[in-house]
């Protein structure tokens, strides 16, 4: 009896050893660039497996959701406009906020909200909303927002800030009577002589240029919520590393971990959650569960603007090198601009027991925002400096020579030559002059406000 030949079944059972996939930044399809396509749908997984979508298909799906949400938001806006015209400002404000919650904070929503806050005599909030409008409406002259903000500044006795906005309004619309009237009103109110400081000492150290660094702009720059299963998947709250790093999550809808964005991340156009600490250049965790690439984030976001990154870095360090919920939600677009002031104040109040500690932290954050805003506005050869605003005339003259010293107490007026000063002003801007304490209607020193650049 002959011996049986070699078994063919045993050979069939042998499996090829898969090559290790190369690690690189995920592509639009969700797999590594050199690792081939991700696994296809399989019924044998623990949960429902979803084929990774391309960037184009995700964009098309988002547009359908976005159009639907914007249509609903427009209904709230139309309702708010009618209520505003009827003088029902509180109800109009509520409808405007509903429009922002339903979709996102569009320029026309926030400008109408600023007007509503003015009617309600809530001038700080009006300034916040007008500033936000100026920050996000990048292709316009922002005349309406600047004039509204200047009016609010005047009501808040912030005359220098009002002057800067009115100068720009006058330049763009020299025939506008309301701008001329506002300048005349400011002329009557604003006195930079010594007696002004004696009557209003709290304004002596104010910054000349009001912050143009509006926070919460991510709410406008990012897409509205996509309402996908992943965007709502919370799990146990801990972020899913596979999902965020671009490798398809093998557990799908039954994953124990979080696929939705949280307070420490921002969602990109592929649905991945990008590490906020990474965007601040502060993440040192080798096994961070969030994505560490920003190629799929919108180009106009704060993460691509050095002055905004510097601002958020300073806030991060002032808060003890942590990102509390109010800051994370500001950075990832979940916090709306009309919520920012109240939300941040509530967090500061709850984490600092004494009024002195709360006041100190607020001053630190405000000072840093003002400093970074000055950096943002200063593009000329004479950068603005955080020095005392509205100096006396002798100090102002010395500053005009761009010879800033630690003390002006020994300065002698006889050393000042107005002709030398007039010959040394090339390249100065509106913000330079406002910082030096000059009024926009002051022609005594030959200041040509109409032809001077803003910054």
Short mmCIF file of C-alpha atoms in Angstrom, two decimals:
data_model
loop_
_atom_site.label_atom_id
_atom_site.label_comp_id
_atom_site.label_asym_id
_atom_site.label_seq_id
_atom_site.Cartn_x
_atom_site.Cartn_y
_atom_site.Cartn_z
CA UNK A 1 0.00 0.00 0.00
CA UNK A 2 1.55 3.24 -1.07
CA UNK A 3 2.15 6.17 1.31
CA UNK A 4 -0.18 9.17 0.93
CA UNK A 5 1.29 12.23 -0.74
CA UNK A 6 1.78 15.59 0.98
CA UNK A 7 -1.40 17.20 2.22
CA UNK A 8 -2.68 20.07 0.17
CA UNK A 9 -4.99 21.24 2.92
CA UNK A 10 -2.08 22.06 5.21
CA UNK A 11 -0.57 24.28 2.55
CA UNK A 12 -3.84 26.11 2.09
CA UNK A 13 -3.99 26.93 5.77
CA UNK A 14 -0.75 28.86 5.64
CA UNK A 15 -1.18 32.63 5.75
CA UNK A 16 1.02 35.32 4.38
CA UNK A 17 2.55 37.61 6.98
CA UNK A 18 1.27 41.13 6.41
CA UNK A 19 3.82 43.87 6.00
CA UNK A 20 3.85 46.53 8.72
CA UNK A 21 2.07 49.64 7.47
CA UNK A 22 4.08 52.82 7.12
CA UNK A 23 3.10 55.64 9.48
CA UNK A 24 2.43 59.04 8.02
CA UNK A 25 -0.16 61.77 8.04
CA UNK A 26 -3.58 60.42 7.04
CA UNK A 27 -5.00 61.26 3.68
CA UNK A 28 -8.54 62.30 2.89
CA UNK A 29 -9.57 58.65 2.84
CA UNK A 30 -8.35 58.09 6.39
CA UNK A 31 -5.47 55.64 5.69
CA UNK A 32 -1.75 56.29 5.65
CA UNK A 33 -0.31 57.61 2.41
CA UNK A 34 1.85 54.56 1.78
CA UNK A 35 -0.21 52.04 3.72
CA UNK A 36 -2.89 51.43 1.11
CA UNK A 37 -6.61 51.66 1.69
CA UNK A 38 -8.12 51.03 5.08
CA UNK A 39 -10.10 47.87 5.76
CA UNK A 40 -13.38 47.59 3.94
CA UNK A 41 -16.71 47.09 5.65
CA UNK A 42 -16.92 43.78 7.48
CA UNK A 43 -19.82 42.16 9.25
CA UNK A 44 -17.49 40.31 11.64
CA UNK A 45 -16.33 43.40 13.56
CA UNK A 46 -17.51 44.33 17.02
CA UNK A 47 -19.52 47.21 15.66
CA UNK A 48 -20.67 48.66 12.40
CA UNK A 49 -17.63 49.37 10.23
CA UNK A 50 -17.69 52.50 8.09
CA UNK A 51 -15.67 52.97 4.94
CA UNK A 52 -13.51 56.13 5.32
CA UNK A 53 -14.90 58.99 3.27
CA UNK A 54 -12.89 61.23 1.00
CA UNK A 55 -12.54 64.93 1.73
CA UNK A 56 -14.85 65.73 -1.20
CA UNK A 57 -17.59 63.35 -0.06
CA UNK A 58 -17.39 64.65 3.50
CA UNK A 59 -17.62 68.23 2.20
CA UNK A 60 -20.71 67.36 0.15
CA UNK A 61 -22.38 65.71 3.14
CA UNK A 62 -21.52 68.67 5.37
CA UNK A 63 -22.96 71.12 2.85
CA UNK A 64 -26.35 69.39 2.96
CA UNK A 65 -26.42 69.67 6.76
CA UNK A 66 -25.03 73.22 6.66
CA UNK A 67 -27.65 74.43 4.17
CA UNK A 68 -30.45 72.96 6.27
CA UNK A 69 -29.16 74.54 9.47
CA UNK A 70 -28.57 77.92 7.86
CA UNK A 71 -32.12 77.94 6.48
CA UNK A 72 -33.46 77.39 10.00
CA UNK A 73 -31.12 80.04 11.39
CA UNK A 74 -32.38 82.55 8.81
CA UNK A 75 -35.90 82.09 10.17
CA UNK A 76 -34.66 83.08 13.63
CA UNK A 77 -32.85 86.07 12.12
CA UNK A 78 -35.94 87.26 10.23
CA UNK A 79 -37.97 86.94 13.41
CA UNK A 80 -35.34 88.93 15.31
CA UNK A 81 -35.41 91.70 12.71
CA UNK A 82 -39.17 92.06 13.09
CA UNK A 83 -38.94 92.11 16.88
CA UNK A 84 -36.16 94.69 16.73
CA UNK A 85 -38.22 96.96 14.48
CA UNK A 86 -41.11 96.65 16.95
CA UNK A 87 -38.87 97.74 19.83
CA UNK A 88 -38.90 94.29 21.50
CA UNK A 89 -35.16 94.17 22.01
CA UNK A 90 -34.89 91.40 24.60
CA UNK A 91 -36.96 89.07 22.43
CA UNK A 92 -34.93 90.09 19.37
CA UNK A 93 -31.71 89.28 21.22
CA UNK A 94 -33.02 85.83 22.12
CA UNK A 95 -33.89 85.09 18.47
CA UNK A 96 -30.46 86.26 17.31
CA UNK A 97 -28.78 83.99 19.82
CA UNK A 98 -30.98 81.13 18.61
CA UNK A 99 -29.80 81.80 15.05
CA UNK A 100 -26.16 81.53 16.14
CA UNK A 101 -26.81 78.34 18.11
CA UNK A 102 -28.71 76.77 15.20
CA UNK A 103 -25.98 77.47 12.62
CA UNK A 104 -23.00 79.62 13.59
CA UNK A 105 -22.18 83.28 14.17
CA UNK A 106 -22.47 84.95 10.77
CA UNK A 107 -21.41 88.61 10.37
CA UNK A 108 -24.97 89.91 9.89
CA UNK A 109 -26.19 88.04 12.98
CA UNK A 110 -23.51 89.51 15.21
CA UNK A 111 -23.88 93.04 13.80
CA UNK A 112 -27.62 93.00 14.51
CA UNK A 113 -26.80 91.67 17.97
CA UNK A 114 -24.43 94.60 18.54
CA UNK A 115 -27.22 97.02 17.57
CA UNK A 116 -29.59 95.24 19.94
CA UNK A 117 -27.12 95.50 22.82
CA UNK A 118 -26.84 99.23 22.10
CA UNK A 119 -30.63 99.59 22.37
CA UNK A 120 -30.49 97.70 25.68
CA UNK A 121 -27.67 100.03 26.85
CA UNK A 122 -25.36 97.05 27.37
CA UNK A 123 -22.38 98.80 25.85
CA UNK A 124 -19.62 96.35 26.78
CA UNK A 125 -21.45 93.54 25.01
CA UNK A 126 -22.09 95.84 22.04
CA UNK A 127 -18.34 96.49 21.82
CA UNK A 128 -17.64 92.75 21.98
CA UNK A 129 -20.06 91.97 19.16
CA UNK A 130 -18.85 94.83 16.95
CA UNK A 131 -15.25 93.73 17.49
CA UNK A 132 -16.17 90.17 16.53
CA UNK A 133 -17.83 91.46 13.35
CA UNK A 134 -14.71 93.43 12.41
CA UNK A 135 -12.55 90.36 12.99
CA UNK A 136 -14.56 87.93 10.86
CA UNK A 137 -15.88 90.22 8.08
CA UNK A 138 -12.46 90.39 6.46
CA UNK A 139 -13.40 91.75 3.03
CA UNK A 140 -15.34 94.82 4.15
CA UNK A 141 -14.53 98.29 5.48
CA UNK A 142 -16.59 97.51 8.59
CA UNK A 143 -17.98 101.06 8.64
CA UNK A 144 -21.24 100.09 10.34
CA UNK A 145 -19.48 98.00 12.99
CA UNK A 146 -16.80 100.63 13.61
CA UNK A 147 -19.30 103.48 13.92
CA UNK A 148 -21.46 101.44 16.28
CA UNK A 149 -18.41 100.51 18.33
CA UNK A 150 -17.24 104.14 18.44
CA UNK A 151 -20.66 105.17 19.77
CA UNK A 152 -20.45 102.48 22.45
CA UNK A 153 -16.92 103.60 23.34
CA UNK A 154 -18.16 107.16 23.84
CA UNK A 155 -20.94 105.90 26.14
CA UNK A 156 -18.28 104.00 28.11
CA UNK A 157 -16.01 107.11 28.22
CA UNK A 158 -13.32 105.33 26.19
CA UNK A 159 -12.63 108.32 23.98
CA UNK A 160 -9.29 107.31 22.45
CA UNK A 161 -10.71 104.02 21.22
CA UNK A 162 -13.68 105.88 19.74
CA UNK A 163 -11.34 108.29 17.96
CA UNK A 164 -9.54 105.53 16.04
CA UNK A 165 -12.81 104.06 14.75
CA UNK A 166 -14.24 107.46 13.81
CA UNK A 167 -11.11 108.40 11.86
CA UNK A 168 -11.52 105.32 9.69
CA UNK A 169 -15.25 105.96 9.27
CA UNK A 170 -14.63 109.56 8.23
CA UNK A 171 -12.01 108.50 5.70
CA UNK A 172 -14.32 105.95 4.08
CA UNK A 173 -17.45 108.11 4.17
CA UNK A 174 -16.45 111.78 4.46
CA UNK A 175 -19.99 112.88 3.55
CA UNK A 176 -21.67 110.95 6.39
CA UNK A 177 -23.29 113.50 8.72
CA UNK A 178 -23.63 111.03 11.59
CA UNK A 179 -19.86 110.51 11.60
CA UNK A 180 -19.27 114.27 11.60
CA UNK A 181 -21.71 114.69 14.49
CA UNK A 182 -20.01 111.91 16.46
CA UNK A 183 -16.60 113.51 15.97
CA UNK A 184 -17.99 116.85 17.15
CA UNK A 185 -19.45 115.15 20.22
CA UNK A 186 -16.12 113.49 20.93
CA UNK A 187 -14.35 116.81 20.44
CA UNK A 188 -16.49 118.32 23.20
CA UNK A 189 -15.93 115.39 25.56
CA UNK A 190 -12.29 114.51 25.01
CA UNK A 191 -9.75 116.71 26.76
CA UNK A 192 -6.19 115.44 27.01
CA UNK A 193 -4.85 118.25 29.13
CA UNK A 194 -3.66 117.78 32.69
CA UNK A 195 -7.03 118.57 34.27
CA UNK A 196 -8.49 115.61 32.34
CA UNK A 197 -6.28 113.24 34.33
CA UNK A 198 -7.24 114.90 37.58
CA UNK A 199 -10.92 114.37 36.80
CA UNK A 200 -10.55 110.93 35.21
CA UNK A 201 -7.46 109.22 36.67
CA UNK A 202 -8.70 105.75 35.68
CA UNK A 203 -8.21 106.59 31.98
CA UNK A 204 -4.61 107.76 32.30
CA UNK A 205 -3.19 104.29 31.66
CA UNK A 206 -5.70 103.10 29.05
CA UNK A 207 -4.42 101.63 25.80
CA UNK A 208 -4.89 103.80 22.73
CA UNK A 209 -6.02 101.12 20.32
CA UNK A 210 -8.88 98.92 21.43
CA UNK A 211 -8.31 95.23 20.97
CA UNK A 212 -9.08 93.97 17.49
CA UNK A 213 -8.31 90.45 18.67
CA UNK A 214 -11.81 89.08 19.03
CA UNK A 215 -11.91 85.66 20.61
CA UNK A 216 -14.32 82.90 19.57
CA UNK A 217 -13.65 83.48 15.87
CA UNK A 218 -13.30 79.70 15.49
CA UNK A 219 -17.09 79.51 15.75
CA UNK A 220 -17.25 81.35 12.42
CA UNK A 221 -14.18 79.82 10.73
CA UNK A 222 -15.14 76.20 11.40
CA UNK A 223 -18.06 74.35 9.84
CA UNK A 224 -21.21 73.95 11.89
CA UNK A 225 -21.81 70.63 13.64
CA UNK A 226 -22.10 67.84 11.05
CA UNK A 227 -24.58 65.74 13.10
CA UNK A 228 -22.83 62.52 12.03
CA UNK A 229 -22.73 59.47 14.28
CA UNK A 230 -19.04 60.08 15.03
CA UNK A 231 -19.60 63.74 15.90
CA UNK A 232 -22.04 62.64 18.64
CA UNK A 233 -20.19 59.54 19.85
CA UNK A 234 -19.13 60.19 23.48
CA UNK A 235 -18.28 56.69 24.78
CA UNK A 236 -16.53 56.80 28.14
CA UNK A 237 -15.28 60.32 27.48
CA UNK A 238 -11.67 59.36 26.79
CA UNK A 239 -10.52 60.18 23.22
CA UNK A 240 -10.10 57.33 20.74
CA UNK A 241 -6.50 57.37 19.60
CA UNK A 242 -7.08 55.24 16.50
CA UNK A 243 -9.93 57.44 15.33
CA UNK A 244 -8.01 60.69 15.82
CA UNK A 245 -4.74 59.43 14.36
CA UNK A 246 -6.39 58.43 11.07
CA UNK A 247 -6.49 54.65 11.46
CA UNK A 248 -10.10 53.41 11.14
CA UNK A 249 -11.55 52.50 14.52
CA UNK A 250 -12.23 48.74 14.47
CA UNK A 251 -15.04 49.04 17.02
CA UNK A 252 -17.10 51.53 15.05
CA UNK A 253 -20.29 52.65 16.77
CA UNK A 254 -19.59 50.30 19.71
CA UNK A 255 -16.23 51.88 20.52
CA UNK A 256 -15.75 52.50 24.23
CA UNK A 257 -13.85 55.72 23.53
CA UNK A 258 -14.86 59.18 22.37
CA UNK A 259 -15.02 60.17 18.68
CA UNK A 260 -16.71 63.54 19.25
CA UNK A 261 -14.71 66.72 19.78
CA UNK A 262 -14.00 67.72 23.39
CA UNK A 263 -12.65 70.75 25.27
CA UNK A 264 -9.04 69.83 24.46
CA UNK A 265 -9.35 69.45 20.70
CA UNK A 266 -10.69 71.08 17.54
CA UNK A 267 -12.40 69.09 14.76
CA UNK A 268 -10.89 69.25 11.28
CA UNK A 269 -12.54 68.72 7.90
CA UNK A 270 -11.90 64.97 8.03
CA UNK A 271 -13.65 64.66 11.37
CA UNK A 272 -10.40 64.11 13.27
CA UNK A 273 -9.87 65.88 16.58
CA UNK A 274 -6.67 67.96 16.55
CA UNK A 275 -4.82 68.55 19.82
CA UNK A 276 -5.19 72.14 21.08
CA UNK A 277 -1.92 71.87 23.01
CA UNK A 278 -0.24 70.87 19.76
CA UNK A 279 -1.60 73.99 18.03
CA UNK A 280 -0.13 76.05 20.89
CA UNK A 281 3.23 74.23 20.53
CA UNK A 282 2.77 73.02 24.09
CA UNK A 283 2.06 69.27 23.75
CA UNK A 284 4.90 67.10 25.02
CA UNK A 285 3.00 63.82 25.41
CA UNK A 286 4.58 61.10 23.23
CA UNK A 287 1.33 59.10 23.33
CA UNK A 288 -1.12 61.98 22.89
CA UNK A 289 -4.51 60.54 21.79
CA UNK A 290 -5.30 63.51 19.52
CA UNK A 291 -4.22 64.29 15.97
CA UNK A 292 -1.02 66.31 15.58
CA UNK A 293 -1.51 67.84 12.13
CA UNK A 294 -3.45 70.89 11.01
CA UNK A 295 -3.46 70.48 7.22
CA UNK A 296 -7.21 69.80 7.22
CA UNK A 297 -8.18 72.76 9.41
CA UNK A 298 -9.59 75.90 7.70
CA UNK A 299 -6.88 78.28 6.46
CA UNK A 300 -8.37 81.40 8.08
CA UNK A 301 -8.43 79.95 11.61
CA UNK A 302 -6.49 81.35 14.57
CA UNK A 303 -4.09 78.36 14.39
CA UNK A 304 -2.52 79.94 11.28
CA UNK A 305 -2.14 83.44 12.80
CA UNK A 306 0.93 83.94 14.95
CA UNK A 307 -0.57 86.76 17.02
CA UNK A 308 -3.59 84.66 17.98
CA UNK A 309 -1.41 81.67 18.82
CA UNK A 310 0.70 83.98 21.01
CA UNK A 311 -2.44 85.27 22.73
CA UNK A 312 -3.77 81.81 23.50
CA UNK A 313 -0.31 80.73 24.66
CA UNK A 314 -0.20 83.60 27.14
CA UNK A 315 -3.68 82.79 28.45
CA UNK A 316 -2.63 79.13 28.75
CA UNK A 317 0.38 80.08 30.88
CA UNK A 318 -1.54 82.63 32.96
CA UNK A 319 -4.04 79.89 33.80
CA UNK A 320 -1.31 77.60 35.12
CA UNK A 321 -0.52 75.74 31.88
CA UNK A 322 -3.93 74.21 31.49
CA UNK A 323 -6.85 74.56 29.10
CA UNK A 324 -10.05 74.93 31.14
CA UNK A 325 -13.40 74.23 29.46
CA UNK A 326 -14.16 77.89 28.69
CA UNK A 327 -10.81 78.33 26.90
CA UNK A 328 -11.02 75.04 25.01
CA UNK A 329 -14.56 75.80 23.85
CA UNK A 330 -13.39 79.25 22.75
CA UNK A 331 -10.54 77.74 20.72
CA UNK A 332 -12.59 74.97 19.09
CA UNK A 333 -15.63 77.07 18.14
CA UNK A 334 -18.14 75.58 20.57
CA UNK A 335 -18.30 78.78 22.62
CA UNK A 336 -20.32 81.54 20.97
CA UNK A 337 -19.06 85.15 21.16
CA UNK A 338 -21.96 86.38 23.30
CA UNK A 339 -21.19 83.59 25.81
CA UNK A 340 -17.47 84.26 26.19
CA UNK A 341 -17.49 87.11 28.73
CA UNK A 342 -19.94 85.46 31.13
CA UNK A 343 -18.46 81.96 30.79
CA UNK A 344 -14.87 83.02 31.41
CA UNK A 345 -15.87 85.18 34.38
CA UNK A 346 -17.82 82.29 35.91
CA UNK A 347 -14.79 80.00 35.64
CA UNK A 348 -12.45 82.57 37.18
CA UNK A 349 -14.90 83.19 40.04
CA UNK A 350 -15.26 79.47 40.77
CA UNK A 351 -11.51 78.75 40.78
CA UNK A 352 -10.22 81.78 42.72
CA UNK A 353 -11.60 82.30 46.19
CA UNK A 354 -10.54 85.89 46.84
CA UNK A 355 -11.57 88.96 44.90
CA UNK A 356 -7.93 90.05 44.79
CA UNK A 357 -6.87 86.86 43.01
CA UNK A 358 -9.76 87.10 40.55
CA UNK A 359 -8.99 90.75 39.82
CA UNK A 360 -5.29 90.00 39.31
CA UNK A 361 -5.98 87.21 36.81
CA UNK A 362 -8.48 89.31 34.86
CA UNK A 363 -5.96 92.15 34.63
CA UNK A 364 -3.28 89.74 33.42
CA UNK A 365 -5.54 88.36 30.69
CA UNK A 366 -6.74 91.81 29.61
CA UNK A 367 -3.20 93.18 29.53
CA UNK A 368 -1.97 90.27 27.43
CA UNK A 369 -4.87 90.64 25.00
CA UNK A 370 -4.13 94.36 24.67
CA UNK A 371 -0.42 93.70 24.16
CA UNK A 372 -1.01 91.09 21.46
CA UNK A 373 -3.56 93.39 19.79
CA UNK A 374 -0.97 96.15 19.65
CA UNK A 375 1.45 93.70 18.07
CA UNK A 376 -1.25 92.85 15.53
CA UNK A 377 -1.86 96.52 14.69
CA UNK A 378 1.78 97.59 14.58
CA UNK A 379 3.21 96.96 11.14
CA UNK A 380 4.98 100.29 10.66
CA UNK A 381 8.54 101.28 11.60
CA UNK A 382 7.38 102.69 14.96
CA UNK A 383 5.66 99.89 16.88
CA UNK A 384 3.15 100.83 19.55
CA UNK A 385 4.36 100.33 23.09
CA UNK A 386 2.41 99.64 26.30
CA UNK A 387 3.35 103.02 27.79
CA UNK A 388 1.21 105.56 29.60
CA UNK A 389 -1.50 106.89 27.33
CA UNK A 390 -2.41 110.58 27.04
CA UNK A 391 0.91 111.95 28.34
CA UNK A 392 1.32 115.63 29.10
CA UNK A 393 2.50 117.84 26.26
CA UNK A 394 6.17 117.83 27.24
CA UNK A 395 6.17 114.04 27.49
CA UNK A 396 4.25 113.81 24.24
CA UNK A 397 6.86 115.88 22.45
CA UNK A 398 9.68 113.72 23.69
CA UNK A 399 7.83 110.56 22.68
CA UNK A 400 7.27 112.09 19.25
CA UNK A 401 11.04 112.03 18.76
CA UNK A 402 10.88 108.26 19.34
CA UNK A 403 13.30 108.61 22.27
CA UNK A 404 11.46 106.63 24.95
CA UNK A 405 13.28 106.62 28.29
CA UNK A 406 12.51 105.23 31.72
CA UNK A 407 11.75 108.66 33.16
CA UNK A 408 10.73 112.01 31.73
CA UNK A 409 11.06 113.92 35.00
CA UNK A 410 14.26 115.72 33.94
CA UNK A 411 13.11 116.61 30.45
CA UNK A 412 13.53 120.26 29.54
CA UNK A 413 11.10 121.81 27.05
CA UNK A 414 13.89 124.05 25.78
CA UNK A 415 15.53 120.99 24.19
CA UNK A 416 12.52 120.41 21.94
CA UNK A 417 12.60 121.79 18.41
CA UNK A 418 9.25 121.58 16.59
CA UNK A 419 10.99 121.84 13.22
CA UNK A 420 13.16 118.83 14.02
CA UNK A 421 10.06 116.91 15.06
CA UNK A 422 8.17 117.82 11.90
CA UNK A 423 11.06 116.52 9.84
CA UNK A 424 11.18 113.20 11.70
CA UNK A 425 7.66 111.81 11.19
CA UNK A 426 8.03 109.78 8.02
CA UNK A 427 6.29 106.44 8.32
CA UNK A 428 4.13 107.32 11.31
CA UNK A 429 0.56 106.04 11.34
CA UNK A 430 -2.80 106.96 12.85
CA UNK A 431 -2.25 104.52 15.68
CA UNK A 432 1.18 106.05 16.35
CA UNK A 433 -0.33 109.53 16.72
CA UNK A 434 -3.28 108.35 18.78
CA UNK A 435 -0.83 106.55 21.06
CA UNK A 436 1.13 109.78 21.42
CA UNK A 437 -2.01 111.55 22.59
CA UNK A 438 -2.92 113.62 19.52
CA UNK A 439 -6.57 114.26 18.82
CA UNK A 440 -7.82 113.51 15.29
CA UNK A 441 -9.01 117.09 14.80
CA UNK A 442 -5.74 118.59 16.09
CA UNK A 443 -4.22 120.47 13.15
CA UNK A 444 -1.84 122.59 15.23
CA UNK A 445 1.09 120.26 14.57
CA UNK A 446 0.28 119.78 10.89
CA UNK A 447 -1.02 116.22 11.21
CA UNK A 448 -2.56 115.03 7.94
CA UNK A 449 -5.07 112.46 9.20
CA UNK A 450 -6.73 111.88 5.81
CA UNK A 451 -3.64 110.57 4.02
CA UNK A 452 -2.04 108.73 6.94
CA UNK A 453 -2.17 104.91 7.06
CA UNK A 454 -4.05 103.31 9.93
CA UNK A 455 -1.22 101.01 10.97
#
